[in-house]
Short mmCIF file of C-alpha atoms and ligand atoms in Angstrom, two decimals:
data_model
loop_
_atom_site.label_atom_id
_atom_site.label_comp_id
_atom_site.label_asym_id
_atom_site.label_seq_id
_atom_site.Cartn_x
_atom_site.Cartn_y
_atom_site.Cartn_z
CA MET A 1 4.66 7.61 22.13
CA SER A 2 6.15 4.73 20.17
CA PRO A 3 9.02 5.66 17.83
CA LEU A 4 7.19 3.64 15.17
CA ARG A 5 4.25 5.86 14.33
CA LEU A 6 1.99 7.32 11.72
CA GLU A 7 2.29 11.08 11.83
CA ILE A 8 -1.05 12.52 10.81
CA ASP A 9 -1.16 16.18 9.83
CA LEU A 10 -4.76 17.24 10.39
CA GLY A 11 -4.13 20.64 8.77
CA LEU A 12 -3.03 18.99 5.52
CA LEU A 13 -5.95 16.54 5.67
CA HIS A 14 -8.32 19.47 6.19
CA HIS A 15 -6.78 21.15 3.15
CA ASN A 16 -7.21 18.02 1.02
CA ALA A 17 -10.82 17.63 2.07
CA SER A 18 -11.88 21.25 1.65
CA THR A 19 -10.11 21.36 -1.72
CA LEU A 20 -12.11 18.42 -3.08
CA VAL A 21 -15.37 19.51 -1.42
CA ASP A 22 -14.96 22.87 -3.15
CA ARG A 23 -13.69 21.59 -6.52
CA LEU A 24 -16.31 18.87 -6.88
CA GLY A 25 -19.05 20.94 -5.27
CA ARG A 26 -18.72 23.50 -8.05
CA ARG A 27 -19.55 20.72 -10.51
CA GLY A 28 -22.51 19.53 -8.50
CA ILE A 29 -20.82 16.51 -6.93
CA ALA A 30 -21.25 15.65 -3.23
CA ILE A 31 -18.58 13.62 -1.41
CA THR A 32 -18.77 10.73 1.02
CA GLY A 33 -15.43 10.56 2.88
CA VAL A 34 -14.38 6.90 3.06
CA SER A 35 -12.30 6.35 6.21
CA LYS A 36 -11.85 2.56 6.01
CA ALA A 37 -8.06 2.71 5.48
CA THR A 38 -7.85 4.47 8.85
CA LEU A 39 -10.40 2.18 10.53
CA GLY A 40 -12.63 5.22 10.94
CA LEU A 41 -10.09 7.20 12.98
CA PRO A 42 -12.18 9.82 14.84
CA GLU A 43 -9.66 12.69 14.49
CA ILE A 44 -9.59 12.26 10.71
CA VAL A 45 -13.32 11.81 10.29
CA GLN A 46 -14.03 14.89 12.42
CA THR A 47 -11.52 16.89 10.35
CA TRP A 48 -13.33 15.86 7.16
CA VAL A 49 -16.72 16.84 8.56
CA ALA A 50 -15.30 20.23 9.63
CA ALA A 51 -14.00 20.66 6.05
CA GLY A 52 -17.50 20.16 4.63
CA VAL A 53 -17.58 16.46 3.72
CA GLY A 54 -21.30 15.62 3.67
CA SER A 55 -21.32 11.97 4.77
CA ILE A 56 -18.89 9.31 5.99
CA GLY A 57 -18.46 5.86 4.45
CA GLU A 58 -17.11 2.74 6.13
CA SER A 59 -16.95 -0.86 4.98
CA ARG A 60 -17.35 -2.65 8.33
CA ILE A 61 -20.19 -2.51 10.83
CA GLU A 62 -17.73 -2.26 13.76
CA SER A 63 -16.39 1.01 12.36
CA ILE A 64 -19.89 2.30 11.59
CA GLU A 65 -20.89 1.63 15.21
CA ALA A 66 -17.80 3.40 16.56
CA LEU A 67 -18.51 6.40 14.31
CA ALA A 68 -22.15 6.43 15.39
CA ARG A 69 -20.97 6.86 18.99
CA LEU A 70 -19.17 10.09 17.95
CA GLY A 71 -22.53 11.68 17.19
CA LEU A 72 -21.33 13.29 13.95
CA ALA A 73 -23.65 15.75 12.26
CA VAL A 74 -23.53 13.79 8.97
CA PRO A 75 -25.07 10.46 7.87
CA LEU A 76 -23.07 7.21 7.85
CA LEU A 77 -22.94 5.07 4.72
CA LEU A 78 -22.01 1.37 4.83
CA ILE A 79 -20.13 0.98 1.54
CA ARG A 80 -19.89 -2.82 1.58
CA SER A 81 -23.00 -4.96 1.23
CA PRO A 82 -24.43 -5.67 4.71
CA LEU A 83 -23.81 -9.20 5.98
CA LEU A 84 -27.09 -11.05 6.20
CA SER A 85 -26.16 -11.86 9.81
CA GLN A 86 -25.71 -8.16 10.69
CA VAL A 87 -28.75 -6.41 9.21
CA ASP A 88 -30.11 -5.34 12.63
CA ARG A 89 -26.84 -3.59 13.48
CA VAL A 90 -26.73 -2.01 10.03
CA VAL A 91 -30.16 -0.38 10.16
CA ALA A 92 -29.55 0.71 13.76
CA HIS A 93 -26.34 2.62 12.99
CA ALA A 94 -25.96 3.30 9.25
CA ALA A 95 -28.38 5.69 7.55
CA ILE A 96 -27.66 4.16 4.15
CA SER A 97 -26.03 0.99 2.83
CA CYS A 98 -24.76 -0.14 -0.58
CA ASN A 99 -26.63 -3.20 -1.82
CA SER A 100 -26.63 -5.79 -4.56
CA GLU A 101 -28.54 -8.78 -3.11
CA VAL A 102 -32.33 -9.21 -2.95
CA LYS A 103 -32.09 -11.46 0.11
CA VAL A 104 -30.17 -8.79 2.01
CA LEU A 105 -32.57 -6.05 0.93
CA LYS A 106 -35.55 -8.02 2.24
CA ALA A 107 -33.76 -8.68 5.54
CA LEU A 108 -32.82 -4.99 5.87
CA ALA A 109 -36.45 -4.05 5.26
CA ALA A 110 -37.64 -6.46 7.94
CA ALA A 111 -35.00 -5.23 10.41
CA ALA A 112 -35.88 -1.58 9.74
CA MET A 113 -39.56 -2.40 10.19
CA ARG A 114 -38.85 -4.08 13.55
CA GLN A 115 -36.89 -1.04 14.72
CA GLY A 116 -39.41 1.48 13.41
CA LEU A 117 -36.81 3.02 11.07
CA ARG A 118 -36.42 3.80 7.39
CA HIS A 119 -33.14 2.64 5.90
CA GLY A 120 -31.57 4.26 2.84
CA VAL A 121 -30.46 2.00 -0.01
CA LEU A 122 -27.90 2.71 -2.72
CA LEU A 123 -28.17 0.00 -5.37
CA MET A 124 -24.77 -0.91 -6.80
CA VAL A 125 -24.57 -1.75 -10.50
CA GLU A 126 -21.89 -3.94 -12.12
CA LEU A 127 -20.23 -1.96 -14.92
CA GLY A 128 -17.21 -4.11 -15.68
CA ASP A 129 -14.76 -4.20 -12.76
CA LEU A 130 -16.43 -7.42 -11.53
CA ARG A 131 -16.54 -6.81 -7.83
CA GLU A 132 -19.93 -5.91 -6.28
CA GLY A 133 -23.03 -4.91 -8.19
CA LEU A 134 -26.33 -5.96 -9.71
CA LEU A 135 -26.22 -6.90 -13.36
CA VAL A 136 -27.91 -4.27 -15.48
CA GLU A 137 -30.56 -6.85 -16.45
CA GLU A 138 -31.55 -7.31 -12.79
CA LEU A 139 -31.77 -3.65 -11.90
CA GLU A 140 -35.38 -2.79 -12.77
CA GLU A 141 -36.77 -5.76 -10.89
CA VAL A 142 -34.76 -4.90 -7.79
CA VAL A 143 -35.76 -1.23 -7.94
CA GLN A 144 -39.37 -2.36 -8.08
CA LEU A 145 -38.81 -4.54 -5.03
CA VAL A 146 -37.17 -1.70 -3.03
CA LEU A 147 -39.93 0.74 -3.96
CA GLY A 148 -42.46 -1.78 -2.65
CA LEU A 149 -40.79 -2.03 0.77
CA PRO A 150 -41.92 0.97 2.84
CA SER A 151 -39.12 0.65 5.42
CA LEU A 152 -36.52 1.14 2.66
CA GLU A 153 -35.81 4.42 0.92
CA LEU A 154 -34.16 4.28 -2.50
CA LYS A 155 -31.26 6.78 -2.32
CA GLY A 156 -30.11 6.06 -5.84
CA ILE A 157 -27.78 3.93 -7.89
CA GLY A 158 -24.00 3.68 -7.91
CA THR A 159 -21.08 1.74 -9.25
CA ASN A 160 -17.58 0.86 -8.14
CA LEU A 161 -14.74 0.56 -10.64
CA GLY A 162 -10.97 0.31 -10.30
CA CYS A 163 -10.72 -1.75 -7.10
CA GLN A 164 -10.77 -5.32 -8.42
CA HIS A 165 -9.54 -5.30 -12.02
CA GLY A 166 -8.38 -1.72 -12.39
CA VAL A 167 -11.16 -0.87 -14.85
CA ALA A 168 -11.02 2.90 -15.31
CA PRO A 169 -14.12 5.08 -15.03
CA ASP A 170 -14.58 6.75 -18.42
CA GLN A 171 -17.15 8.52 -20.54
CA ALA A 172 -18.62 5.20 -21.73
CA ASN A 173 -19.26 3.47 -18.38
CA MET A 174 -20.30 6.71 -16.66
CA ALA A 175 -22.79 7.37 -19.47
CA VAL A 176 -24.27 3.92 -18.85
CA LEU A 177 -24.89 4.85 -15.20
CA THR A 178 -26.47 8.14 -16.27
CA GLY A 179 -28.68 6.33 -18.76
CA LEU A 180 -29.81 3.86 -16.10
CA ALA A 181 -30.71 6.68 -13.68
CA ASN A 182 -32.77 8.42 -16.36
CA THR A 183 -34.53 5.21 -17.41
CA LEU A 184 -35.37 4.22 -13.83
CA GLU A 185 -36.77 7.66 -13.00
CA ARG A 186 -39.01 7.63 -16.08
CA ARG A 187 -40.13 4.06 -15.69
CA PHE A 188 -40.97 4.27 -11.98
CA GLN A 189 -41.83 7.97 -11.73
CA VAL A 190 -39.35 8.47 -8.87
CA GLN A 191 -36.48 10.81 -8.11
CA LEU A 192 -33.07 9.26 -7.42
CA PRO A 193 -31.15 11.67 -5.19
CA TRP A 194 -27.75 9.99 -5.76
CA CYS A 195 -26.07 8.82 -8.90
CA SER A 196 -22.82 7.65 -7.30
CA GLY A 197 -20.12 7.36 -9.96
CA GLY A 198 -17.42 5.69 -7.89
CA ASN A 199 -14.29 6.31 -5.85
CA SER A 200 -10.94 8.12 -6.12
CA ALA A 201 -10.35 6.35 -9.45
CA ASN A 202 -13.04 8.62 -10.93
CA LEU A 203 -11.00 11.78 -10.42
CA PRO A 204 -8.89 11.60 -13.64
CA TRP A 205 -12.11 11.19 -15.64
CA LEU A 206 -13.59 14.15 -13.80
CA ALA A 207 -10.49 16.30 -14.33
CA SER A 208 -10.56 15.57 -18.05
CA GLY A 209 -13.48 17.99 -18.26
CA ALA A 210 -15.88 15.12 -18.88
CA ASP A 211 -19.61 15.49 -19.37
CA LEU A 212 -20.81 14.44 -15.91
CA GLY A 213 -24.28 13.43 -17.02
CA ARG A 214 -26.23 12.52 -13.91
CA ILE A 215 -23.18 11.74 -11.73
CA ASN A 216 -23.60 13.84 -8.57
CA HIS A 217 -21.87 11.78 -5.88
CA LEU A 218 -18.48 10.14 -5.28
CA ARG A 219 -17.13 8.07 -2.39
CA LEU A 220 -13.53 9.16 -1.76
CA GLY A 221 -10.87 7.65 0.49
CA GLU A 222 -7.40 7.56 -1.06
CA ALA A 223 -7.70 11.01 -2.64
CA LEU A 224 -8.55 12.64 0.69
CA LEU A 225 -5.96 10.71 2.70
CA LEU A 226 -3.01 10.50 0.31
CA GLY A 227 -3.75 13.19 -2.30
CA ARG A 228 -3.50 10.63 -5.11
CA GLU A 229 -5.73 8.90 -7.59
CA PRO A 230 -5.28 5.11 -7.47
CA LEU A 231 -5.20 4.13 -11.17
CA GLY A 232 -1.99 5.94 -12.16
CA ARG A 233 -0.92 6.66 -8.55
CA THR A 234 -0.47 10.26 -9.66
CA PRO A 235 -0.64 13.16 -7.21
CA ILE A 236 -3.75 15.32 -7.57
CA PRO A 237 -2.84 18.96 -8.28
CA GLY A 238 -3.17 21.19 -5.23
CA MET A 239 -3.37 18.27 -2.80
CA HIS A 240 -0.90 17.01 -0.18
CA THR A 241 0.53 13.50 -0.60
CA ASP A 242 2.32 13.64 2.75
CA ALA A 243 -0.56 14.36 5.13
CA ILE A 244 0.07 10.92 6.65
CA THR A 245 3.66 9.66 6.93
CA LEU A 246 5.30 6.73 8.68
CA VAL A 247 8.19 7.40 11.08
CA ALA A 248 10.58 4.62 12.15
CA GLU A 249 13.88 4.39 14.04
CA VAL A 250 17.26 3.14 12.83
CA ILE A 251 18.58 0.21 14.90
CA GLU A 252 21.73 -0.68 12.92
CA ALA A 253 23.88 1.36 10.55
CA LYS A 254 27.07 -0.11 9.05
CA PHE A 255 29.16 -0.49 5.97
CA LYS A 256 28.46 -4.01 4.69
CA PRO A 257 29.26 -5.99 1.54
CA VAL A 258 26.68 -5.49 -1.17
CA GLU A 259 26.38 -9.20 -2.14
CA PRO A 260 25.27 -11.94 0.29
CA TRP A 261 27.48 -15.01 0.63
CA GLY A 262 26.74 -18.69 1.30
CA HIS A 263 24.23 -20.95 -0.45
CA ARG A 264 20.93 -19.14 -0.95
CA GLN A 265 17.43 -20.58 -0.67
CA HIS A 266 14.02 -19.26 0.33
CA THR A 267 13.33 -16.53 2.82
CA SER A 268 10.06 -16.41 4.78
CA PHE A 269 8.84 -13.74 2.41
CA SER A 270 9.95 -15.21 -0.95
CA LYS A 271 6.97 -14.90 -3.23
CA GLN A 272 6.57 -18.38 -4.72
CA LEU A 273 8.18 -21.72 -4.10
CA SER A 274 8.38 -22.02 -7.86
CA ASP A 275 10.17 -18.68 -8.15
CA PRO A 276 12.40 -19.34 -11.17
CA GLU A 277 15.00 -16.90 -9.95
CA LEU A 278 15.80 -19.05 -6.94
CA GLY A 279 17.88 -21.69 -8.65
CA GLN A 280 19.95 -18.98 -10.24
CA LEU A 281 20.74 -16.92 -7.18
CA PRO A 282 24.42 -16.18 -6.91
CA CYS A 283 26.15 -18.03 -4.10
CA ALA A 284 29.56 -17.28 -2.79
CA GLU A 285 31.65 -19.06 -0.18
CA LEU A 286 33.11 -15.89 1.25
CA PRO A 287 32.41 -12.18 1.07
CA LEU A 288 33.01 -11.32 -2.56
CA ALA A 289 36.23 -9.48 -3.09
CA HIS A 290 34.69 -7.45 -5.87
CA SER A 291 31.81 -6.35 -3.68
CA PRO A 292 32.80 -3.10 -2.04
CA PRO A 293 31.07 -2.29 1.22
CA ALA A 294 28.15 0.10 1.08
CA HIS A 295 26.31 2.09 3.68
CA ARG A 296 23.36 0.05 4.94
CA ALA A 297 20.85 0.59 7.74
CA LEU A 298 18.14 -1.42 9.47
CA LEU A 299 14.96 0.22 10.67
CA ALA A 300 12.66 -1.16 13.36
CA LEU A 301 9.67 -1.93 11.17
CA GLY A 302 8.70 -4.78 8.89
CA GLU A 303 6.02 -6.82 7.17
CA GLN A 304 4.20 -7.03 10.49
CA ASP A 305 3.65 -3.26 10.45
CA VAL A 306 3.36 -2.18 6.86
CA ASP A 307 3.43 -3.28 3.21
CA PRO A 308 7.11 -2.46 2.57
CA ALA A 309 6.51 -2.30 -1.20
CA GLY A 310 4.23 0.66 -0.56
CA LEU A 311 6.82 2.83 1.21
CA THR A 312 8.54 5.78 -0.45
CA PRO A 313 11.72 6.78 1.39
CA ALA A 314 13.35 10.21 1.62
CA ALA A 315 15.84 11.28 -1.06
CA GLY A 316 19.12 9.35 -0.87
CA ILE A 317 17.53 6.30 0.80
CA SER A 318 16.58 3.13 -1.10
CA ILE A 319 14.55 0.22 0.26
CA LEU A 320 16.40 -3.07 -0.31
CA GLY A 321 14.13 -5.52 1.47
CA ALA A 322 12.08 -6.37 4.51
CA SER A 323 11.27 -9.26 6.83
CA SER A 324 8.80 -9.43 9.74
CA ASP A 325 10.49 -6.80 11.88
CA HIS A 326 13.37 -5.33 9.88
CA LEU A 327 13.52 -2.95 6.94
CA LEU A 328 16.85 -2.95 5.13
CA VAL A 329 17.79 0.28 3.36
CA GLY A 330 20.72 1.57 1.38
CA CYS A 331 21.67 5.04 2.51
CA GLU A 332 24.55 6.08 0.27
CA GLY A 333 22.89 9.41 -0.41
CA ALA A 334 21.88 10.17 3.16
CA PRO A 335 24.06 8.47 5.78
CA LEU A 336 22.01 7.25 8.74
CA GLN A 337 23.01 6.63 12.34
CA VAL A 338 21.59 4.42 15.05
CA GLY A 339 18.75 6.27 16.75
CA ASP A 340 17.91 8.44 13.73
CA GLU A 341 14.28 8.70 12.69
CA GLN A 342 13.32 8.21 9.08
CA ARG A 343 10.09 9.26 7.41
CA PHE A 344 8.30 7.44 4.59
CA GLN A 345 5.38 8.28 2.37
CA LEU A 346 2.76 5.55 2.08
CA SER A 347 0.73 3.82 -0.58
CA TYR A 348 -2.87 2.91 0.22
CA SER A 349 -1.94 -0.68 1.07
CA ALA A 350 0.97 0.44 3.27
CA LEU A 351 -1.35 2.86 5.08
CA LEU A 352 -4.01 0.20 5.57
CA ARG A 353 -1.57 -2.28 7.10
CA ALA A 354 0.09 0.35 9.30
CA MET A 355 -3.32 1.38 10.63
CA THR A 356 -4.14 -2.22 11.53
CA SER A 357 -0.80 -3.01 13.24
CA PRO A 358 -0.95 -2.80 17.02
CA PHE A 359 2.74 -1.82 17.00
CA VAL A 360 2.25 1.38 15.00
CA ASP A 361 1.31 4.41 17.10
CA ARG A 362 -0.45 7.53 15.78
CA SER A 363 0.54 11.10 16.45
CA PHE A 364 -1.33 14.20 15.33
CA VAL A 365 0.09 17.52 14.21
CA GLY A 366 -1.39 20.61 12.58
CA GLY A 367 -4.67 22.46 12.96
CA PRO A 368 -7.20 23.91 10.55
CA ASP A 369 -6.06 24.50 6.96
CA PRO A 370 -4.17 27.83 6.84
CA ASP A 371 -4.34 28.19 3.03
CA GLY A 372 -7.97 27.43 2.24
CA PRO A 373 -8.92 25.16 -0.66
CA ALA A 374 -6.53 24.99 -3.63
CA GLU A 375 -7.67 26.06 -7.09
CA TRP A 376 -7.36 23.61 -10.00
C1 PLP B 1 -13.00 1.61 -0.70
C2 PLP B 1 -14.22 2.07 -1.42
C3 PLP B 1 -14.33 3.40 -1.83
C4 PLP B 1 -13.21 4.40 -1.66
O1 PLP B 1 -12.17 4.09 -2.52
P1 PLP B 1 -10.90 5.05 -2.71
O2 PLP B 1 -10.18 4.49 -3.86
O3 PLP B 1 -10.14 4.99 -1.43
O4 PLP B 1 -11.44 6.42 -2.97
C5 PLP B 1 -15.51 3.79 -2.44
N1 PLP B 1 -16.52 2.93 -2.64
C6 PLP B 1 -16.45 1.64 -2.27
C7 PLP B 1 -17.61 0.74 -2.52
C8 PLP B 1 -15.29 1.16 -1.66
O5 PLP B 1 -15.21 -0.12 -1.30
#
């Protein structure tokens, strides 16, 4: 096993999943577990299914196909609009896909027809975050089109907020979705099984004791994996925020001057060439006399493995910077030695990058949840 690894506690992940399945289930909300930040890691997805998660969502067809090979007992939902060039693969392996383009819907219908299948469609509606979704004005016409295509099955409507512009789900935009579901059902005399309110960003709205209206489905990734809601990055009560941690090894530990010396210019990871701070960086010819040495350590990980800004170190450790393969930390409060392992909690973006780095191994600990789901 590589010393640089994600340590994945399946017991804690099971606890997180069964807690939300239970909590939301009591309010009539079903959950799709979104595994895209883990690239559909089988151990995690199987843990979610064992904890009662009713369907699995993935954004890429490659991950959907890999999950299909696991033969899970739950349907697979493609949460990103199918690529026009991949509709045959989509209908073959995903039971349902999220959609917002007429051209894609027609191609899905033709592909499903060719394969003798019926493909489920969740129509995404734009409610202000300005990523994917049909405009409200387009919705009725597109519903009519889907209802007229026998190889498609309208699973419902949904929206996605929070991911592009940080627009928070609230009573106003959720009521719009509810109103649309009611109007469509009356107008077309159909039943929409899903009114899919959104993602982990919907949880604060839900916890506020909101009137749920017709919302009966959420697609959750970050909350299940990291026990947090994304808008305020706050931990969700009763959930574990350390089910997945990053472990790395110390490769240098010394007392070094606090201030750099010499003439300073850009580093490979400076943000902008126009960075106004640059011209004003302090430069010293020699180690500054007034800069007392401090305890510093280098860990064998860097930008190539993780988003360093998304790491939370243990108490007493502070992250001072990172380059491709080095993470520089101050360790006044917790002296480190060469060969020591350090553990970090991860943000969503740090997790995503760590999962996609070929240098970061994965190790699994823990079994089924010993505590059972947590109460509110
Ligand atoms: C990523 C994604 C989700 C899950 O988002 P989280 O914030 O991780 O819960 C849900 N729906 C769609 C359409 C997504 O792209």
